[in-house]
PDB file of C-alpha atoms in Angstrom:
ATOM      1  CA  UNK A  12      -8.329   4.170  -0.318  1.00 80.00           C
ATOM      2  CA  UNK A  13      -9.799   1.822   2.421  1.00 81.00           C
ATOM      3  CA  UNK A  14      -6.147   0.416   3.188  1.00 85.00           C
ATOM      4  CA  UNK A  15      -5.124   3.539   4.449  1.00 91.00           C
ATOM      5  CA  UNK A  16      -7.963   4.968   5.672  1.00 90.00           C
ATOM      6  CA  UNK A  17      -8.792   2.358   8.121  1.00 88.00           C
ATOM      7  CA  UNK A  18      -5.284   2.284   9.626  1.00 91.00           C
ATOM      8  CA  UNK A  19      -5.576   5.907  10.421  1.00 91.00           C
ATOM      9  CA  UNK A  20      -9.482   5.310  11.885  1.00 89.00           C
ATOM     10  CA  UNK A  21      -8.137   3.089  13.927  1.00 90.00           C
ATOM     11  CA  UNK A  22      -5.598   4.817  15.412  1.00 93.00           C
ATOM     12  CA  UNK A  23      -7.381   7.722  15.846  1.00 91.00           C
ATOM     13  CA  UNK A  24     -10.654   6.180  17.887  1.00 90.00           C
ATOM     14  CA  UNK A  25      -7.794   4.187  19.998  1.00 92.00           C
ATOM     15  CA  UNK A  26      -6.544   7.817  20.632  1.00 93.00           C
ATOM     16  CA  UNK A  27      -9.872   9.562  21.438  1.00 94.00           C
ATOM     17  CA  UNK A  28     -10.927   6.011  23.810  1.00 95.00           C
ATOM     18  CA  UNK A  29      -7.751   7.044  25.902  1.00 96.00           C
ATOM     19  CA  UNK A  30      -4.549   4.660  23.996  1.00 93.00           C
ATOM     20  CA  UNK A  31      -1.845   6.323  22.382  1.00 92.00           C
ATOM     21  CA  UNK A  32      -0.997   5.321  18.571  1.00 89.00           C
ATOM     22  CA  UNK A  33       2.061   4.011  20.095  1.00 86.00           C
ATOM     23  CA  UNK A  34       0.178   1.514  22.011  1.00 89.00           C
ATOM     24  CA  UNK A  35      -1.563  -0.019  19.213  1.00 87.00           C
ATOM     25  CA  UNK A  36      -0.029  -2.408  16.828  1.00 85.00           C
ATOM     26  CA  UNK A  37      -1.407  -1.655  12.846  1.00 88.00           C
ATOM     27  CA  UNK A  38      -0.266  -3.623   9.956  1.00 89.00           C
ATOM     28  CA  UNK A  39      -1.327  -3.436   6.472  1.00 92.00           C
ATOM     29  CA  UNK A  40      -0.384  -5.935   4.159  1.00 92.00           C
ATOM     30  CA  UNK A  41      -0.777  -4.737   0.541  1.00 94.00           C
ATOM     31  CA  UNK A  42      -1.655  -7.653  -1.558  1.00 93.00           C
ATOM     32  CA  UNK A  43      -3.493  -8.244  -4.967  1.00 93.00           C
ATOM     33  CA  UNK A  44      -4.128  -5.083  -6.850  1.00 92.00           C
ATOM     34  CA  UNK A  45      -3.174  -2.681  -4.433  1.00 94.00           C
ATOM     35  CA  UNK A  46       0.526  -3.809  -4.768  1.00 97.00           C
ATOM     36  CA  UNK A  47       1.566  -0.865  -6.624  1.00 97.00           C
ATOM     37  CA  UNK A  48       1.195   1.333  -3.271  1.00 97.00           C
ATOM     38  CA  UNK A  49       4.018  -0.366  -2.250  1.00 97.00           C
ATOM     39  CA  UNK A  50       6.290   1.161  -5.517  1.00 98.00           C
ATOM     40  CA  UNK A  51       8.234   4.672  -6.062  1.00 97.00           C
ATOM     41  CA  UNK A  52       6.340   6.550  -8.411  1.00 97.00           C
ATOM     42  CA  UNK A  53       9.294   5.994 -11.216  1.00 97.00           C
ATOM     43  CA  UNK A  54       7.516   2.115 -11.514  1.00 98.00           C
ATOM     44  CA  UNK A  55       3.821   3.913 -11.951  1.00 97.00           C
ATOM     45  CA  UNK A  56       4.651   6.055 -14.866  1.00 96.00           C
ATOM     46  CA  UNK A  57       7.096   2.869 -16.806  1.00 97.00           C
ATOM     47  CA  UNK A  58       4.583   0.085 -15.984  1.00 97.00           C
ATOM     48  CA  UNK A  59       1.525   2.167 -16.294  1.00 96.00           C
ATOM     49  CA  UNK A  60      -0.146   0.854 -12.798  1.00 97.00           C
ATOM     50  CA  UNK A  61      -3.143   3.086 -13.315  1.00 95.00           C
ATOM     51  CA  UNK A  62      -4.361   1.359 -16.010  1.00 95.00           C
ATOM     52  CA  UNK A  63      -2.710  -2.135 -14.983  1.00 96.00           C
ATOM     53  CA  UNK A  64      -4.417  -2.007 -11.461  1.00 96.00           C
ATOM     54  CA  UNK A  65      -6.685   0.241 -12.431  1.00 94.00           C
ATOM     55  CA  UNK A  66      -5.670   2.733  -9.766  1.00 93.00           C
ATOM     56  CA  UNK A  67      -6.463   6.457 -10.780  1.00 92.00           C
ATOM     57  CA  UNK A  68      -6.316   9.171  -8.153  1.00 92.00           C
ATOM     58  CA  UNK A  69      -8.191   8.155  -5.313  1.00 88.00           C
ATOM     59  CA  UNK A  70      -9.929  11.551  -4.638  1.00 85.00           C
ATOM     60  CA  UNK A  71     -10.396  12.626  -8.523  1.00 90.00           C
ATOM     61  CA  UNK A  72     -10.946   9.465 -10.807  1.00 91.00           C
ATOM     62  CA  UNK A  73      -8.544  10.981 -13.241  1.00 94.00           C
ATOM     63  CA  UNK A  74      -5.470   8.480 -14.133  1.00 94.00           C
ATOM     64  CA  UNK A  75      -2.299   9.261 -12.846  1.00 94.00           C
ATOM     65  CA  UNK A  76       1.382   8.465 -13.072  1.00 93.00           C
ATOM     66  CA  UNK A  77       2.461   8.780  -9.259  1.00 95.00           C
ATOM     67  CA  UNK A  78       1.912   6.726  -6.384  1.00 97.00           C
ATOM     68  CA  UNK A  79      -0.801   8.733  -4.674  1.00 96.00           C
ATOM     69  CA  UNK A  80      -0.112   7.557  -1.212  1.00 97.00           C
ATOM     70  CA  UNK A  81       3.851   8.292  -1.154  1.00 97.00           C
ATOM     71  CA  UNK A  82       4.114  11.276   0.492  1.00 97.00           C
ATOM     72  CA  UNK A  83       1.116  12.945  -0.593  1.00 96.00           C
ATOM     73  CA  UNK A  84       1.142  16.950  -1.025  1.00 93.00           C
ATOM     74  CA  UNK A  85      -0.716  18.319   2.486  1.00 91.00           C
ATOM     75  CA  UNK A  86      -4.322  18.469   2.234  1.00 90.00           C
ATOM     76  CA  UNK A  87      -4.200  16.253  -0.414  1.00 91.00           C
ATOM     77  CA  UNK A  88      -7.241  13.937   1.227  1.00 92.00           C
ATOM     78  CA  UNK A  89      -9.913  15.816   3.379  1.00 88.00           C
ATOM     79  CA  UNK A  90     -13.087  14.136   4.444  1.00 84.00           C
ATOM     80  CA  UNK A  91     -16.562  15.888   4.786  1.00 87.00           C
ATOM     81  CA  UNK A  92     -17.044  16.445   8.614  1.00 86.00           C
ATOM     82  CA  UNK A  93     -13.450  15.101   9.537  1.00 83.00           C
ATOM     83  CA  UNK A  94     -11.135  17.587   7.264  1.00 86.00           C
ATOM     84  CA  UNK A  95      -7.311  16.868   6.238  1.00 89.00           C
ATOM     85  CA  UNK A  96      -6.918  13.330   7.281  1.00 90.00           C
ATOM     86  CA  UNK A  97      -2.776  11.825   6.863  1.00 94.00           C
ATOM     87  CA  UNK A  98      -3.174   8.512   4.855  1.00 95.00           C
ATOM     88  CA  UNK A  99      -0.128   8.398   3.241  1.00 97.00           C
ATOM     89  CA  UNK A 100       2.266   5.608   3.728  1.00 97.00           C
ATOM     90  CA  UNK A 101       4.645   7.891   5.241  1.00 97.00           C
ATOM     91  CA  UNK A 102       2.621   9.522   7.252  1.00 96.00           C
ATOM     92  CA  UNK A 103       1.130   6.407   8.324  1.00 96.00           C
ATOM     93  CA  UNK A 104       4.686   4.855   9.045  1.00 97.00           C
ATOM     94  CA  UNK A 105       5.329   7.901  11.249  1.00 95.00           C
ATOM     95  CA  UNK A 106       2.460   6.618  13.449  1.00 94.00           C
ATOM     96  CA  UNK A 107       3.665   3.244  13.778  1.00 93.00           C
ATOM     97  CA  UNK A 108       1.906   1.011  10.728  1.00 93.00           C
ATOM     98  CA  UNK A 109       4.225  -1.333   9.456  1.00 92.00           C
ATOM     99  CA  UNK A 110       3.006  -2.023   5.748  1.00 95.00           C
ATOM    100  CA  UNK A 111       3.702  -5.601   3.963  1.00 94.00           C
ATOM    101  CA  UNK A 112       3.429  -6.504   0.225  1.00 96.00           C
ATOM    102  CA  UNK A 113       2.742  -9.859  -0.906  1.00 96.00           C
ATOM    103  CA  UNK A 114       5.745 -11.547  -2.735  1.00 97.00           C
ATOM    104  CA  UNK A 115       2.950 -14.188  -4.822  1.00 97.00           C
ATOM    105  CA  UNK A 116       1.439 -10.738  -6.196  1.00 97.00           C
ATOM    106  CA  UNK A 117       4.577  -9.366  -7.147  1.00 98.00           C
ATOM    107  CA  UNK A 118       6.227 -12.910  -8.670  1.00 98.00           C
ATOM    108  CA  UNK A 119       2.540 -12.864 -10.973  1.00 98.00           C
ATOM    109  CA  UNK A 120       1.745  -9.619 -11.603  1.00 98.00           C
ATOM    110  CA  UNK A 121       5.540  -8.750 -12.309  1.00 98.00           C
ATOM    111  CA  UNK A 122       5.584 -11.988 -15.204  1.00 98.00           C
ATOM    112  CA  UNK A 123       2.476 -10.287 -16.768  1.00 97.00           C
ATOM    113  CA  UNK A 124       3.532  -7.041 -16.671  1.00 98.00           C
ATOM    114  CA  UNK A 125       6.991  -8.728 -18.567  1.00 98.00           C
ATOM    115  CA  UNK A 126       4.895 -10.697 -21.234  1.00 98.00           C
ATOM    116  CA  UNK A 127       2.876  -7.648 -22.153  1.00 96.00           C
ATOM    117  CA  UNK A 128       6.023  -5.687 -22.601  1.00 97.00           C
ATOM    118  CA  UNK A 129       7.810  -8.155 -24.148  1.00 98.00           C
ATOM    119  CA  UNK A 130      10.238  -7.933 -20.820  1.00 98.00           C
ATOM    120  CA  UNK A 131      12.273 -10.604 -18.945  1.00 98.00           C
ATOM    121  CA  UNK A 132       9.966 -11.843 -16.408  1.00 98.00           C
ATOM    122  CA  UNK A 133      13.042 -12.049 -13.780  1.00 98.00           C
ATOM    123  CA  UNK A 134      14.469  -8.264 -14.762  1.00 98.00           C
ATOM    124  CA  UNK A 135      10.457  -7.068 -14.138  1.00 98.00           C
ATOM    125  CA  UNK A 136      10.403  -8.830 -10.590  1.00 98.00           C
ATOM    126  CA  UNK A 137      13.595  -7.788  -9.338  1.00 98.00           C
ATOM    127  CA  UNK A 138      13.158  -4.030 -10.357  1.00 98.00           C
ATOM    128  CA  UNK A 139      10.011  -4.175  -8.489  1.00 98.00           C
ATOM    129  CA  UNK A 140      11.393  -5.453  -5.366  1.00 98.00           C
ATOM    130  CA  UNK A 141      14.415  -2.770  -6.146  1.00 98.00           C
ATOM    131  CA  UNK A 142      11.470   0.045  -6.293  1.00 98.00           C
ATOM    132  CA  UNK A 143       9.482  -1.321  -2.695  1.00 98.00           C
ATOM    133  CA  UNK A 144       8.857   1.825  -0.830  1.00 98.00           C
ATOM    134  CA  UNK A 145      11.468   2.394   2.593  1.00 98.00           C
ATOM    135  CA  UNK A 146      10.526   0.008   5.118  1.00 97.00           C
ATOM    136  CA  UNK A 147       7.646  -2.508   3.612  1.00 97.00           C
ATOM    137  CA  UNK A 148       8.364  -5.873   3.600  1.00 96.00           C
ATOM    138  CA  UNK A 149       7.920  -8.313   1.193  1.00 98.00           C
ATOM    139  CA  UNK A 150       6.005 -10.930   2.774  1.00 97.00           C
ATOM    140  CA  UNK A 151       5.635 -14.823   1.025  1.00 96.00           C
ATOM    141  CA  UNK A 152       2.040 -14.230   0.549  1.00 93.00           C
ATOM    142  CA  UNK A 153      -0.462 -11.715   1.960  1.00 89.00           C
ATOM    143  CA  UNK A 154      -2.851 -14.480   3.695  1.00 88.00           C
ATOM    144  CA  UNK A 155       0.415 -16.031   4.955  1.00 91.00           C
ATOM    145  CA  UNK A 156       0.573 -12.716   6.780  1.00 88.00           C
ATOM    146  CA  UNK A 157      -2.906 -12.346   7.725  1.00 85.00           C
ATOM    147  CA  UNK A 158      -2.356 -15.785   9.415  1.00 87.00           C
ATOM    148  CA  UNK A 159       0.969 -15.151  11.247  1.00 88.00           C
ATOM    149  CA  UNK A 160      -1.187 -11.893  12.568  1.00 84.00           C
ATOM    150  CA  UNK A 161      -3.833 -13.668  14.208  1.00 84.00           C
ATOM    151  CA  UNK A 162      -1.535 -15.944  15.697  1.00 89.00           C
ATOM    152  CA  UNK A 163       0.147 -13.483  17.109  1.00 84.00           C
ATOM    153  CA  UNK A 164      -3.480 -11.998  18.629  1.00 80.00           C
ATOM    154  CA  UNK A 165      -4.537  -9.744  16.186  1.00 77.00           C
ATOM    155  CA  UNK A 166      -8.154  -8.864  17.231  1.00 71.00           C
ATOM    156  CA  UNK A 167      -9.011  -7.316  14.045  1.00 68.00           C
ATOM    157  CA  UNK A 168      -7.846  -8.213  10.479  1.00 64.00           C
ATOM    158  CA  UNK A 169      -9.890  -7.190   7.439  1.00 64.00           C
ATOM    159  CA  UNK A 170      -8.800  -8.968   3.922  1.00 59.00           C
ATOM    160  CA  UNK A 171     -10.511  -6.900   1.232  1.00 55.00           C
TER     161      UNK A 171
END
């Protein structure tokens, strides 16, 4: 949940210290096992990314067959003290946070996806990229990103 939580914390204490969310600059690069967040839900029920990432529903436990953060049903996440709090990519996107996915993840986790399936390992890879959320970008590799980010003066970057 943390790569969508934080994004929103962040925007919101920049708010309440006196910048707008369309001041600050927020990007999350998804990278690892949290590349499925970056897929239409028709790839999480076919490739099974709940068990594969092990990625059940962030506020239950329970296993699911949806991307949990695509467009997530209102109230969906609520926070003791805080209440309803929009972490969903879209929601997110709304408020400016550009979201990244790490092409090295896909290119392995794709292959082993394909050999456990008995798949193409090329056919696996390209219907991933097909199935990338609107608007994230596939980036070469997610510290690649992380780097290109502090060099252009990010002043906070957390790689989880």
């Amino acid at each position: 949940m943390f790569p969508f939580a934080w994004p929103r914390v962040f925007l919101l204490s920049n708010e309440a210290t006196g910048t707008p969310e369309n001041d600050c600059g927020v990007v999350v690069v998804l990278r690892h096992d949290a590349i499925p967040y970056a897929m239409e839900h028709r790839l999480w029920t076919k490739y099974n990314f709940t068990e594969m990432f092990h990625a059940p529903d962030p506020m239950s436990g329970k296993p699911i067959a949806q991307n949990p953060f695509w467009k997530p049903a209102p109230g969906s996440y609520q926070f003791p003290g805080i209440g309803e709090v929009e972490i969903g990519i879209d929601q997110l996107q709304d408020s400016g946070v550009m979201f990244c996915v790490c092409n090295a993840a896909l290119t392995v986790y794709s292959a082993a996806a394909a050999q456990a399936m008995n798949m193409d390992a090329g056919d696996v890879y390209q219907e991933w990229v097909d199935g990338l959320l609107p608007d994230i970008q596939i980036v070469p590799s997610g510290v690649w990103a992380i780097g290109r980010a502090q060099e252009h003066g990010c002043a906070y970057i957390f790689a989880g």
